[in-house]
Amino acid sequence: MRTTFTFHTAGQLLFGRHAVRQLPEQLARLKVARLFLVTDKHLEKAGILAAVREPLLAAGIAVDTFDGGEPEPSLDLVDAVLDQARRFRPDGVLGLGGGSNMDLAKIAAAVLTHSGTARDYLGEDKIPGPVMPLICVPTTSGTGSEVSAASVLTDKAAGVKVGILSNYLRPRLALVDPELTLTCPRKVTADSGIDALTHAIEAFTAVDN
């Protein structure tokens, strides 16, 4: 019988209404002056992207935005993210949205720090060391990617999901503002509730983890 366990989470978890307003000062604390922001067009349309980005620009932080995030992101999409990010040369990466956007941000931070491609890090503990400051700001309440050690991607050529697992993928800051969930469509809200319930059941049954 196992008698010990370990617990890991994000480096810092900032939670509460209007928590997103603290993002400029948190980035200053992390010494991030050039931020690469990964999100999707739905969040731009909902006004959430502007609510996050405009205060950063007002604080003098340079922001470049990739808004092509999509569900179940592919390895090819990671290549597109990295192509844009490398031209911008950020010193920090922020994932804004659901788990897919945050997973894109995670692997982007890892590859920008350690070079190569996402394919070089498939599997467990392939990332050799800490990554550049990574911040995750969820806008749904189900996946928990803002505190997890995984980036889940899709290998379209093989037709399978693939994972990159490393404690180095845990964000330096998880900023959780529940008001960002208010613009979610009804179906997304329902799906994220089912997702959270599934993870709770999993935690109850998968006792070795």
mmCIF file of C-alpha atoms in Angstrom, residues 93-96 102-103 105-106 134-138 145-147 171 173-176:
data_model
loop_
_atom_site.group_PDB
_atom_site.id
_atom_site.type_symbol
_atom_site.label_atom_id
_atom_site.label_comp_id
_atom_site.label_asym_id
_atom_site.label_seq_id
_atom_site.Cartn_x
_atom_site.Cartn_y
_atom_site.Cartn_z
ATOM 1 C CA VAL A 93 3.874 33.534 -22.715
ATOM 2 C CA LEU A 94 0.228 33.783 -21.646
ATOM 3 C CA GLY A 95 -2.522 31.274 -22.443
ATOM 4 C CA LEU A 96 -6.008 32.799 -22.373
ATOM 5 C CA MET A 102 -3.420 27.044 -22.399
ATOM 6 C CA ASP A 103 -1.875 23.825 -23.714
ATOM 7 C CA ALA A 105 0.877 28.362 -24.566
ATOM 8 C CA LYS A 106 2.589 25.726 -22.439
ATOM 9 C CA LEU A 134 4.253 31.090 -18.353
ATOM 10 C CA ILE A 135 0.939 32.556 -17.240
ATOM 11 C CA CYS A 136 -2.427 30.863 -17.705
ATOM 12 C CA VAL A 137 -5.757 32.699 -17.476
ATOM 13 C CA PRO A 138 -8.690 30.289 -17.843
ATOM 14 C CA SER A 145 -4.958 23.138 -17.350
ATOM 15 C CA GLU A 146 -3.839 26.305 -15.535
ATOM 16 C CA VAL A 147 -2.304 24.145 -12.784
ATOM 17 C CA PRO A 171 2.515 27.816 -15.127
ATOM 18 C CA LEU A 173 1.172 32.046 -12.441
ATOM 19 C CA ALA A 174 -2.401 30.766 -12.696
ATOM 20 C CA LEU A 175 -4.693 33.783 -12.637
ATOM 21 C CA VAL A 176 -8.288 32.638 -12.144
#
